[in-house]
Structure formats: structure tokens, C-alpha cells
Backbone as a chain_set.jsonl record, in Angstrom:
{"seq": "XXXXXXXXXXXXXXXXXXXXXXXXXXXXXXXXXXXXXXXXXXXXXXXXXXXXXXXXXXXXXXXXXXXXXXXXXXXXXXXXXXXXXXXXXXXXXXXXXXXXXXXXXXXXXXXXXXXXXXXXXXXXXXXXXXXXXXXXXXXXXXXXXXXXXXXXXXXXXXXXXXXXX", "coords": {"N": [[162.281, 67.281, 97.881], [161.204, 70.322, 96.688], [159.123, 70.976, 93.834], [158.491, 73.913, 91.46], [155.773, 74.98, 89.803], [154.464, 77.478, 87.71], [152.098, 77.923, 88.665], [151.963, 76.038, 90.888], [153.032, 73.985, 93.434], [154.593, 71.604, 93.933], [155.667, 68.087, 96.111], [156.745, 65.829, 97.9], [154.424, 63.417, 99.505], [153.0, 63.829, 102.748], [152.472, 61.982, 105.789], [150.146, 63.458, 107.196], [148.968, 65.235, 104.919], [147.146, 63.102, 103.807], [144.02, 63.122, 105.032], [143.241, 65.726, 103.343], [143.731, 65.051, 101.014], [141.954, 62.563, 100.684], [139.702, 64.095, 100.385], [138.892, 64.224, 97.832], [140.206, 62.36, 96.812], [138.806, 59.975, 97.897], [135.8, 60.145, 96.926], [133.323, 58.833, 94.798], [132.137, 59.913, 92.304], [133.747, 62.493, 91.458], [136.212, 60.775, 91.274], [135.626, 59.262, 89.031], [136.904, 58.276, 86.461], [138.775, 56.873, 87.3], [139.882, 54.729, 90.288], [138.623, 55.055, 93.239], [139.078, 55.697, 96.987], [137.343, 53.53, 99.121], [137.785, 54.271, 102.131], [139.362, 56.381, 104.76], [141.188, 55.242, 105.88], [142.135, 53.201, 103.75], [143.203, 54.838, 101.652], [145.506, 55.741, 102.552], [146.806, 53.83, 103.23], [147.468, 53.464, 100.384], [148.28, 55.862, 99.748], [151.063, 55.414, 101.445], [152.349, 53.197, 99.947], [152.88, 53.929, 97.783], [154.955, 56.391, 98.687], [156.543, 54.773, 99.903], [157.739, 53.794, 97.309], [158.836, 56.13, 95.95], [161.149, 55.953, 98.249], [162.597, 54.15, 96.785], [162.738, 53.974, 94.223], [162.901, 56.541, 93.598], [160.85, 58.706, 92.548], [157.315, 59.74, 93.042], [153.638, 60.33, 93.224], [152.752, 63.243, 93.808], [152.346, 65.647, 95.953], [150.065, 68.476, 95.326], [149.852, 71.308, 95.381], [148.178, 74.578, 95.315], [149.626, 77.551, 94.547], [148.896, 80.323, 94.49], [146.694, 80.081, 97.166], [148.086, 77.954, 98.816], [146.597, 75.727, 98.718], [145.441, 72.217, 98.979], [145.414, 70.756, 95.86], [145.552, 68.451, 94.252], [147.091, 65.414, 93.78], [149.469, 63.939, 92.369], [151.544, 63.294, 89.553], [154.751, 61.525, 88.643], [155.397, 57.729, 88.961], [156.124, 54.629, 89.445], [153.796, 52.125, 89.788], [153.313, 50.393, 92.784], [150.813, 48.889, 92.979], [149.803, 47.677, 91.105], [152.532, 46.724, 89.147], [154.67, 46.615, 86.653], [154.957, 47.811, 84.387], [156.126, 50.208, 84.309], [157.136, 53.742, 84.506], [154.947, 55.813, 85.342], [152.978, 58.426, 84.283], [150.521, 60.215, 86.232], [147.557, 61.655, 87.237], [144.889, 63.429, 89.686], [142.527, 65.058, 90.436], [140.922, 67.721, 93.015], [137.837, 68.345, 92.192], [137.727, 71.244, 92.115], [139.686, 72.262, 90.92], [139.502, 71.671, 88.067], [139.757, 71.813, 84.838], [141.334, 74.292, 84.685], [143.56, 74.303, 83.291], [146.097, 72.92, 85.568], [146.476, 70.072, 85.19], [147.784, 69.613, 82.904], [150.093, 71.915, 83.142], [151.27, 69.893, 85.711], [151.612, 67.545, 84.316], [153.621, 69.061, 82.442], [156.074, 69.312, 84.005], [156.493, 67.174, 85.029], [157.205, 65.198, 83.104], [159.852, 66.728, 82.53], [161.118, 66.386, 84.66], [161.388, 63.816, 84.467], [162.802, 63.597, 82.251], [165.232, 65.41, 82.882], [166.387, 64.881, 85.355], [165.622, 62.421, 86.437], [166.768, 60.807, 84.408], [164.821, 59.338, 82.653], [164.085, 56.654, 79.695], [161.524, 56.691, 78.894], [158.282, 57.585, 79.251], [155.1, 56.176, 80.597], [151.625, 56.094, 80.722], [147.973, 55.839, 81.253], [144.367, 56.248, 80.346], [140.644, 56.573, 80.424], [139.108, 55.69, 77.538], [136.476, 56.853, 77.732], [137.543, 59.38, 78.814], [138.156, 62.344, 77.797], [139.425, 64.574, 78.237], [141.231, 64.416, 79.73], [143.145, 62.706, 78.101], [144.056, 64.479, 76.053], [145.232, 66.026, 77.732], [147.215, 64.146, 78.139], [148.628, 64.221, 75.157], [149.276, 66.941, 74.436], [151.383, 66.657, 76.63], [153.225, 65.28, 75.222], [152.62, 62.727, 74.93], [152.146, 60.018, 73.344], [149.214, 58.101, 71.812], [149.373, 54.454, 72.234], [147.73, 52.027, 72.641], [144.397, 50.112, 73.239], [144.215, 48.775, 76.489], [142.426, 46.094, 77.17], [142.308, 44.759, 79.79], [142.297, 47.13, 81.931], [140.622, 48.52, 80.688], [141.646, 51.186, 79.373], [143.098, 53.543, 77.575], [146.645, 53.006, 76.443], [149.376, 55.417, 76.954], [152.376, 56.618, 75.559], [155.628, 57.785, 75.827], [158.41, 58.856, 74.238], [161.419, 59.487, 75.612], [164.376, 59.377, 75.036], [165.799, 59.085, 76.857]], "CA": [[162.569, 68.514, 97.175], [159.764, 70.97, 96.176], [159.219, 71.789, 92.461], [157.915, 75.208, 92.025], [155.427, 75.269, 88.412], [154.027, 78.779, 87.353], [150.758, 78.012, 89.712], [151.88, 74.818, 91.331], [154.099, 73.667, 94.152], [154.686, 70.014, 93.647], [156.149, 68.208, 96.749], [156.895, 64.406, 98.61], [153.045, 63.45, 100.154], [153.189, 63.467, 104.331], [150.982, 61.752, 106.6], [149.141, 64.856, 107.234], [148.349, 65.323, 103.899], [145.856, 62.239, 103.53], [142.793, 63.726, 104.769], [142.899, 66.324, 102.296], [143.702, 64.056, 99.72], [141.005, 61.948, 100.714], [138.41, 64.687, 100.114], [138.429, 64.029, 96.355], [140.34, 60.951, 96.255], [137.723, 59.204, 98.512], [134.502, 60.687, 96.347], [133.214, 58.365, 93.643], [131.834, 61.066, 91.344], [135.245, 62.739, 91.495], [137.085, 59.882, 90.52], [134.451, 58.178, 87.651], [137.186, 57.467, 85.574], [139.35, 55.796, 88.325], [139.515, 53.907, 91.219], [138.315, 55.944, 94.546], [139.117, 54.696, 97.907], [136.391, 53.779, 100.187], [138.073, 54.591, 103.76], [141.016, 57.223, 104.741], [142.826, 53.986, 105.679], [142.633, 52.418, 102.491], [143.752, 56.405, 101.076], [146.518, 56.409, 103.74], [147.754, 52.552, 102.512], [147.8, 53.76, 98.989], [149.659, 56.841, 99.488], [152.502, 54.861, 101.943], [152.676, 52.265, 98.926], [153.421, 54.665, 96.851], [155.745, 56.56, 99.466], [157.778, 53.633, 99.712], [158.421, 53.947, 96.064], [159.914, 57.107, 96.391], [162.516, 56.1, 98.638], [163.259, 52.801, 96.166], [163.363, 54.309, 92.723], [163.451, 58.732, 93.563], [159.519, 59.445, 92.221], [155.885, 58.876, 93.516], [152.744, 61.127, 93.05], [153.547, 64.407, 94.856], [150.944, 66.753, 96.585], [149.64, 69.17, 94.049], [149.48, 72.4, 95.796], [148.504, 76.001, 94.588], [150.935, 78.632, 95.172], [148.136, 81.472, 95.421], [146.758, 79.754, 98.278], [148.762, 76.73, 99.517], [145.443, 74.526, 98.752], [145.998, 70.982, 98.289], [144.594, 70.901, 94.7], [145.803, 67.492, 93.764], [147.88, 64.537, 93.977], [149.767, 63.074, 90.912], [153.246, 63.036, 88.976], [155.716, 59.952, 88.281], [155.443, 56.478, 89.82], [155.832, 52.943, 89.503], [152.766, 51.52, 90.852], [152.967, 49.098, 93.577], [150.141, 47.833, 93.075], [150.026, 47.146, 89.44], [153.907, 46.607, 88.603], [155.18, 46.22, 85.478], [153.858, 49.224, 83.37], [157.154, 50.762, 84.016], [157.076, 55.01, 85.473], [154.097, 56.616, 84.737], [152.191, 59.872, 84.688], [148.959, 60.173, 86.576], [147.555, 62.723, 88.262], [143.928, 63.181, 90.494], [142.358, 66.46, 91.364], [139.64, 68.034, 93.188], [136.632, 68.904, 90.968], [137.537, 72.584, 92.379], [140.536, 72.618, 90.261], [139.187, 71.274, 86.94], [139.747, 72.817, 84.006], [142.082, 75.175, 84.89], [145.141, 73.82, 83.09], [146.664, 72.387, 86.16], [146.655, 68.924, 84.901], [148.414, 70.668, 81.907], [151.152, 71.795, 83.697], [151.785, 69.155, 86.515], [152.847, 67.074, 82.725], [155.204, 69.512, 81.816], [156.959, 69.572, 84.924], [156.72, 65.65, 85.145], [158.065, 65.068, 81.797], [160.624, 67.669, 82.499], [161.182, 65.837, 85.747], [162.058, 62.337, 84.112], [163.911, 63.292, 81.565], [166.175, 65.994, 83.348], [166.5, 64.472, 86.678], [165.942, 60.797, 86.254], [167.221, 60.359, 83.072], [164.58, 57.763, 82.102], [164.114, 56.723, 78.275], [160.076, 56.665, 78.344], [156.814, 57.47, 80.465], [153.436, 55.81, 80.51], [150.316, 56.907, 81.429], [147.019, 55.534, 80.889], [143.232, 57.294, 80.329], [139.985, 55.545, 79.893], [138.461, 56.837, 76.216], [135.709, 58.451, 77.459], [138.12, 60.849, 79.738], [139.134, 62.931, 76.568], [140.482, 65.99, 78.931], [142.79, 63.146, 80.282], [143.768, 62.286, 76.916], [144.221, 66.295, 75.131], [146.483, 66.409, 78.736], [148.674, 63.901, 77.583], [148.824, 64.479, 73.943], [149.663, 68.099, 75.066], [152.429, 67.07, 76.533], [154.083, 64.799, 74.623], [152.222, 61.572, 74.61], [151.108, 59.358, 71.614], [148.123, 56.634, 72.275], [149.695, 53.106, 71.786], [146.901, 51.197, 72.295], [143.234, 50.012, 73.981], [144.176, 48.013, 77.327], [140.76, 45.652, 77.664], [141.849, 44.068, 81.184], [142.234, 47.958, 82.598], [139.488, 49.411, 80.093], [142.129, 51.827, 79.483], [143.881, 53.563, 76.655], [147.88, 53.292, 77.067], [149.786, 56.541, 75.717], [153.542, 56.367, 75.87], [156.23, 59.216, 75.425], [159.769, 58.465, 74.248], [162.271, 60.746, 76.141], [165.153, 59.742, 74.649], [166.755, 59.399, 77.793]], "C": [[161.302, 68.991, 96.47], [160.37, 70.505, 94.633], [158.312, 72.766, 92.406], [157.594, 75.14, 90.166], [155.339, 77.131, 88.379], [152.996, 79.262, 88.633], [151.157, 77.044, 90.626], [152.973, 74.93, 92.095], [153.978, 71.959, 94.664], [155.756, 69.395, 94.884], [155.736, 66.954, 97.455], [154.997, 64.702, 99.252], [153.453, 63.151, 101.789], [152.217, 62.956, 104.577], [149.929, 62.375, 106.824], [148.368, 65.394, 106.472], [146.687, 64.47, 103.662], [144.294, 62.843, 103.767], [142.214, 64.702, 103.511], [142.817, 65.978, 101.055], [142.054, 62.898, 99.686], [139.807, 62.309, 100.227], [137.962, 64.496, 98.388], [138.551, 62.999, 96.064], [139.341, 59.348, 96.373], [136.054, 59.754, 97.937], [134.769, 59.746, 95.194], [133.228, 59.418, 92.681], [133.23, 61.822, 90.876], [136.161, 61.811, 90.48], [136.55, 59.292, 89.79], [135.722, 57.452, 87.218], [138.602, 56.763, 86.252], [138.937, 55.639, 89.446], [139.236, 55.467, 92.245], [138.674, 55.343, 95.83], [137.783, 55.297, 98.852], [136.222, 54.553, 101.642], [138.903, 55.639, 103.516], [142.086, 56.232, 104.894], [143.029, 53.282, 104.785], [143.365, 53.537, 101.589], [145.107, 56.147, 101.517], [147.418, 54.716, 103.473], [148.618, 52.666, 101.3], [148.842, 55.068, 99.167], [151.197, 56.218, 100.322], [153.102, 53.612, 101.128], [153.326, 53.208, 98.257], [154.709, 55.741, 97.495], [157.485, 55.868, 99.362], [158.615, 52.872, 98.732], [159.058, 54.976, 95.676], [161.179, 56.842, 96.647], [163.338, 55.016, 97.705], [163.75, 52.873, 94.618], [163.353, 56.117, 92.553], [162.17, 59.106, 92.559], [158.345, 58.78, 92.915], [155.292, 59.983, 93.24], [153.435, 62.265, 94.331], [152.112, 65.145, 94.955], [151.166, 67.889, 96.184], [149.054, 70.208, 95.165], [149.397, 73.7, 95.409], [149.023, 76.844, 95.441], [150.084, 79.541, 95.479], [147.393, 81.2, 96.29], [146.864, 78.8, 99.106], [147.682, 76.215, 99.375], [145.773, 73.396, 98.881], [144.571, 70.829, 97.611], [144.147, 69.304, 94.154], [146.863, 66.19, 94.052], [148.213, 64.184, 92.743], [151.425, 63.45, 90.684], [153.625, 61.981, 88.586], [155.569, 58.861, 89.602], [155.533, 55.394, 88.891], [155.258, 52.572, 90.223], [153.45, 50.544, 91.349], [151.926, 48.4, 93.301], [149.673, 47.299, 92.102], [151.011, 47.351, 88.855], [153.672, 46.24, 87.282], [154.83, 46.708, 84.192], [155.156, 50.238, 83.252], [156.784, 52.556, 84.786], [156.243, 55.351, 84.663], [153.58, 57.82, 85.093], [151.158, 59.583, 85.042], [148.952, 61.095, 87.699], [145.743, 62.324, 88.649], [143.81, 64.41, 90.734], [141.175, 66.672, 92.005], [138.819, 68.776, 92.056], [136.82, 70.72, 90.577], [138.658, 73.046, 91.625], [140.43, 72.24, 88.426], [139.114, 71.999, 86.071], [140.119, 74.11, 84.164], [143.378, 74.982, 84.174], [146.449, 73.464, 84.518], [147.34, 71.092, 85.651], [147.912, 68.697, 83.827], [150.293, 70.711, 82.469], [151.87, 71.278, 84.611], [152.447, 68.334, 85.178], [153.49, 67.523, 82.519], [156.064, 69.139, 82.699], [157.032, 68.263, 84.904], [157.625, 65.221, 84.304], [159.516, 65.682, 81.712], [161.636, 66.933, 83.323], [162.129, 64.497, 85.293], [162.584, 62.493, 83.53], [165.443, 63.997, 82.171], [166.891, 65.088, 84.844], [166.441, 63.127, 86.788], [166.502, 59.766, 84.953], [166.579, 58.876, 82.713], [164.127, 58.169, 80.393], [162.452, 57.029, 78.075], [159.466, 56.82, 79.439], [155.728, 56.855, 79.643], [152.455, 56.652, 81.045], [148.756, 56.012, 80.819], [145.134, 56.117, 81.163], [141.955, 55.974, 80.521], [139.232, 56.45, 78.208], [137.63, 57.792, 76.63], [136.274, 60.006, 78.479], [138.762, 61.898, 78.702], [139.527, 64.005, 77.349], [141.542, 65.366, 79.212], [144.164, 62.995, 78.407], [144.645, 63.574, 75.97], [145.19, 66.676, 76.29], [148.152, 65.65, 78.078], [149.271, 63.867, 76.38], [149.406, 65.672, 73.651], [151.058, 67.931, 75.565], [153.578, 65.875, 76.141], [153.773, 63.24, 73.865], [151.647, 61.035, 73.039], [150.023, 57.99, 71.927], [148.58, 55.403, 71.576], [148.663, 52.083, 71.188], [145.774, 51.029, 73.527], [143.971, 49.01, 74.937], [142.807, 47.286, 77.947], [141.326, 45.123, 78.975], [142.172, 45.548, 82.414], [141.339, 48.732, 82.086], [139.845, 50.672, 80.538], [143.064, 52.106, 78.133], [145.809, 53.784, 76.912], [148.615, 54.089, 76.085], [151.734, 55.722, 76.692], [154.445, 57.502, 74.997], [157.398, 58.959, 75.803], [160.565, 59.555, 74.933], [163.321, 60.805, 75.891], [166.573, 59.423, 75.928], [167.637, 57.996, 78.225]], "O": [[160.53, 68.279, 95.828], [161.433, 69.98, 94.3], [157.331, 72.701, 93.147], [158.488, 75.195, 89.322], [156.114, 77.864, 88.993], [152.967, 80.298, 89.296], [150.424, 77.232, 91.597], [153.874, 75.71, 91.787], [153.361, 71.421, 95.583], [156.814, 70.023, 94.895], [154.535, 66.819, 97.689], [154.456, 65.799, 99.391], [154.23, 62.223, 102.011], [151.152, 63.142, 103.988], [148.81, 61.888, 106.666], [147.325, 65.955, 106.808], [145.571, 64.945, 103.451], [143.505, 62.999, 102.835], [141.159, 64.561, 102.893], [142.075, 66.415, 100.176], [141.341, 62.651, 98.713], [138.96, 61.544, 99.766], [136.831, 64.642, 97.925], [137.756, 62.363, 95.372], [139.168, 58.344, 95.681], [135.155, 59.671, 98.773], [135.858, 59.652, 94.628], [134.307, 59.818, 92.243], [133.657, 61.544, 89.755], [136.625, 62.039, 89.363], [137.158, 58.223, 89.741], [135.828, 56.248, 87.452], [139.383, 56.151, 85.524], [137.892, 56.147, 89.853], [139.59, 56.614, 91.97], [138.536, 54.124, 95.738], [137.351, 56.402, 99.179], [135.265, 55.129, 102.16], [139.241, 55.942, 102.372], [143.23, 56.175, 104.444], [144.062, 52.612, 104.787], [144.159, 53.096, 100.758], [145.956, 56.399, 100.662], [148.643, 54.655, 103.577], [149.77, 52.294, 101.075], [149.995, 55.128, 98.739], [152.299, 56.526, 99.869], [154.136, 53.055, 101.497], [154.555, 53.143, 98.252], [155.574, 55.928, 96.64], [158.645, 56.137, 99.051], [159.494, 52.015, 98.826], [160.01, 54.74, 94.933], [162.15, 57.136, 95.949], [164.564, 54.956, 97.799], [164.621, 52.26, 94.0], [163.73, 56.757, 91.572], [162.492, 59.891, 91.667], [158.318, 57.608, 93.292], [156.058, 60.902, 92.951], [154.213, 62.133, 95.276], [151.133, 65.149, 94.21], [152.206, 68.483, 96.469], [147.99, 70.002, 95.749], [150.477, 74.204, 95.1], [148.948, 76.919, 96.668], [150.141, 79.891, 96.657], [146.993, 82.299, 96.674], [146.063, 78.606, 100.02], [147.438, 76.03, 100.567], [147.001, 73.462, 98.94], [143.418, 70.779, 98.037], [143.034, 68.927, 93.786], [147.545, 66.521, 95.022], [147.301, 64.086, 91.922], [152.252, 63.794, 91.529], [152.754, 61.283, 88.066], [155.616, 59.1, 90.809], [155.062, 55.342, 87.755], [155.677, 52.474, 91.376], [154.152, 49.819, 90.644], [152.052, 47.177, 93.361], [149.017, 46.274, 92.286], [150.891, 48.13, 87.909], [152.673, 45.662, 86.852], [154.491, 46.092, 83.181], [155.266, 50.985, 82.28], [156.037, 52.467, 85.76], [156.436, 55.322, 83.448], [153.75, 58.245, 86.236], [150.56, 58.715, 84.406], [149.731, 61.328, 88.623], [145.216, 61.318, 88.173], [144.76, 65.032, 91.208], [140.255, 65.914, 91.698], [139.215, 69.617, 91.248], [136.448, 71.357, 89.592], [138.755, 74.272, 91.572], [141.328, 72.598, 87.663], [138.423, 73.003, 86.246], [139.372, 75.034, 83.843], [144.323, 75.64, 84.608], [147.62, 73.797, 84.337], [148.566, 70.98, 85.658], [148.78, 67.828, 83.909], [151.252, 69.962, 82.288], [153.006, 71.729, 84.757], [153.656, 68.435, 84.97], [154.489, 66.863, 82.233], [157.019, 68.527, 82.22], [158.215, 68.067, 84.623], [158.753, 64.883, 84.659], [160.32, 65.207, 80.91], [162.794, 66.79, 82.932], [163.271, 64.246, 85.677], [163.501, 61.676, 83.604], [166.53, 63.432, 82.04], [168.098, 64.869, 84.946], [167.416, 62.624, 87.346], [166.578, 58.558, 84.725], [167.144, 57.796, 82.542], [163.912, 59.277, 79.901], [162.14, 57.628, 77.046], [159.863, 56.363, 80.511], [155.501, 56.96, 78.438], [152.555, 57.7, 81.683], [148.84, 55.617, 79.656], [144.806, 56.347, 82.326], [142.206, 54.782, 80.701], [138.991, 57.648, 78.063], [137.644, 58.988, 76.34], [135.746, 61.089, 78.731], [139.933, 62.231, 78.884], [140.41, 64.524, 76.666], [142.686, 65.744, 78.959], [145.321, 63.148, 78.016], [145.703, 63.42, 75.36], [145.992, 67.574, 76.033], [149.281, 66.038, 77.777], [150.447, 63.504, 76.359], [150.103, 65.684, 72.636], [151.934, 68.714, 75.197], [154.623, 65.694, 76.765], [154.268, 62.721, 72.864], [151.023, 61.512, 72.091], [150.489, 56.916, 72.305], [148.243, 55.239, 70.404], [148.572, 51.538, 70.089], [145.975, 51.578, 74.61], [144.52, 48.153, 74.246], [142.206, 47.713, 78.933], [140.28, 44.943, 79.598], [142.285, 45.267, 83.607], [141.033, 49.715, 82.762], [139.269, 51.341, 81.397], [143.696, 51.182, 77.619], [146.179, 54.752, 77.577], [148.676, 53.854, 74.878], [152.07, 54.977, 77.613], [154.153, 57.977, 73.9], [157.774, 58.811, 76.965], [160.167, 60.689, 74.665], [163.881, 61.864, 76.173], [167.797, 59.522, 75.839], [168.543, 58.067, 79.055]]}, "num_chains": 1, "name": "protein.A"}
């Protein structure tokens, strides 16, 4: 099922997708303040990990597309990592450089937040930054988050945002 933001059309990731995802997700520089993947098949692992969390708990990062011209902008939304369990559903998003600072990031959170509490009725999201990403951080403080605490074995700050739900 789509979701349709103001600018954004948020929406399950396909096979097809990966290359385009790759173009930012696979750039160091891009990703500084996370991981990058080296290959498209290590891209194309990570997004069918995360896929296959979809069908097991009903969220995973969704392909971040703009509505004025179907781009693919981004990847991100709600998940439970696979590959670092036990953090519980979090927010995280990824964009191309070409969308930066536009308030995208901005409003893929509202709609996320919006997302878990209306639709999955969960009680809390995570999310985690590293300090020096403060746009990361003014994203999720923006939309709802509060900074818990420093994570030293992800050299990562962890925010967390009660929902009540």
C-alpha cells in the first residue's frame, strides 16, 4: 500500500528498485554517517532482509519517491532490523545527496510516526543518529523524538518516541 506525503510517495521496495537505490546507498561519501554497501548484491541482500520483514511484522524501509517527478529520492521508514535485532521498530531513512535539505527527511517522520501509531498501533519508535549528523538529529527531534542516550558499541546517539500506543 502506497502512502501519498505532500511531496512524497512512500511505497513496499521491488527488485527493480535496487539499482537506483544503490546509486546513493552504494556511495561512501553519501552515506558518512552510515554503513554503505560495497556491491548491488550486498544492496539487493539488505533490501530482501529487510523485505522479509515486511511480510513478518507489516513495516520495512519503503522507496522514497517524489511525486513531481516519480524520482527515487530515498529509501527509509519503519523496520526491525534483521540484522541488528533487538532495538525494537525504528525510524531510519537514506537519501540521495540530490534531495538534501529539502525537508524530505522531515516529512518521511511525520508520515512514519503517523504510520506506527495509526496503523500499527505500536507503543514506541527508535531511531538512532551519530552526534556529528545534527540534521539527523533536528529530523528527529522535529518529529517527536527525545535523545535517550550515547550508544558506544554503534557510536550512535539513541532517540526514542513514546506513542502511547
Amino acid at each position: 500500500m502506497d502512502i501519498l506525503t505532500e511531496r512524497l510517495v512512500l511505497r513496499p521496495t521491488k527488485p527493480s528498485d535496487v539499482p537506483a537505490l544503490f546509486a546513493f546507498l552504494g556511495d561512501a561519501q553519501a552515506m558518512r554517517h552510515t554503513a554503505h554497501f560495497e556491491t548491488l548484491r550486498a544492496c539487493r541482500r539488505h533490501v530482501a532482509g529487510h523485505e522479509w520483514q515486511r511480510r513478518r511484522l507489516g513495516c520495512a524501509p519503503w522507496v522514497i519517491r517524489s511525486r513531481a517527478d516519480d524520482a527515487i529520492i530515498g529509501w527509509g521508514g519503519l523496520f526491525e532490523d534483521p540484522f541488528d535485532p533487538g532495538w525494537g521498530v525504528e525510524l531510519g531513512y537514506w537519501f540521495a545527496p540530490s534531495a538534501w535539505g529539502r525537508g524530505y527527511a522531515s516529512e518521511l517522520a511525520a508520515a512514519s510516526v503517523a504510520e506506527a501509531r495509526d496503523r500499527l498501533h505500536l507503543a514506541e519508535l527508535r531511531a538512532f543518529a551519530r552526534p556529528e549528523n545534527l540534521g539527523s538529529g533536528r529530523v528527529l527531534e522535529k518529529a517527536g523524538f527525545v535523545r535517550e542516550r550515547y550508544v558506544p558499541e554503534l557510536e550512535r546517539n539513541l532517540y526514542r518516541h513514546a506513542l502511547g500506543g
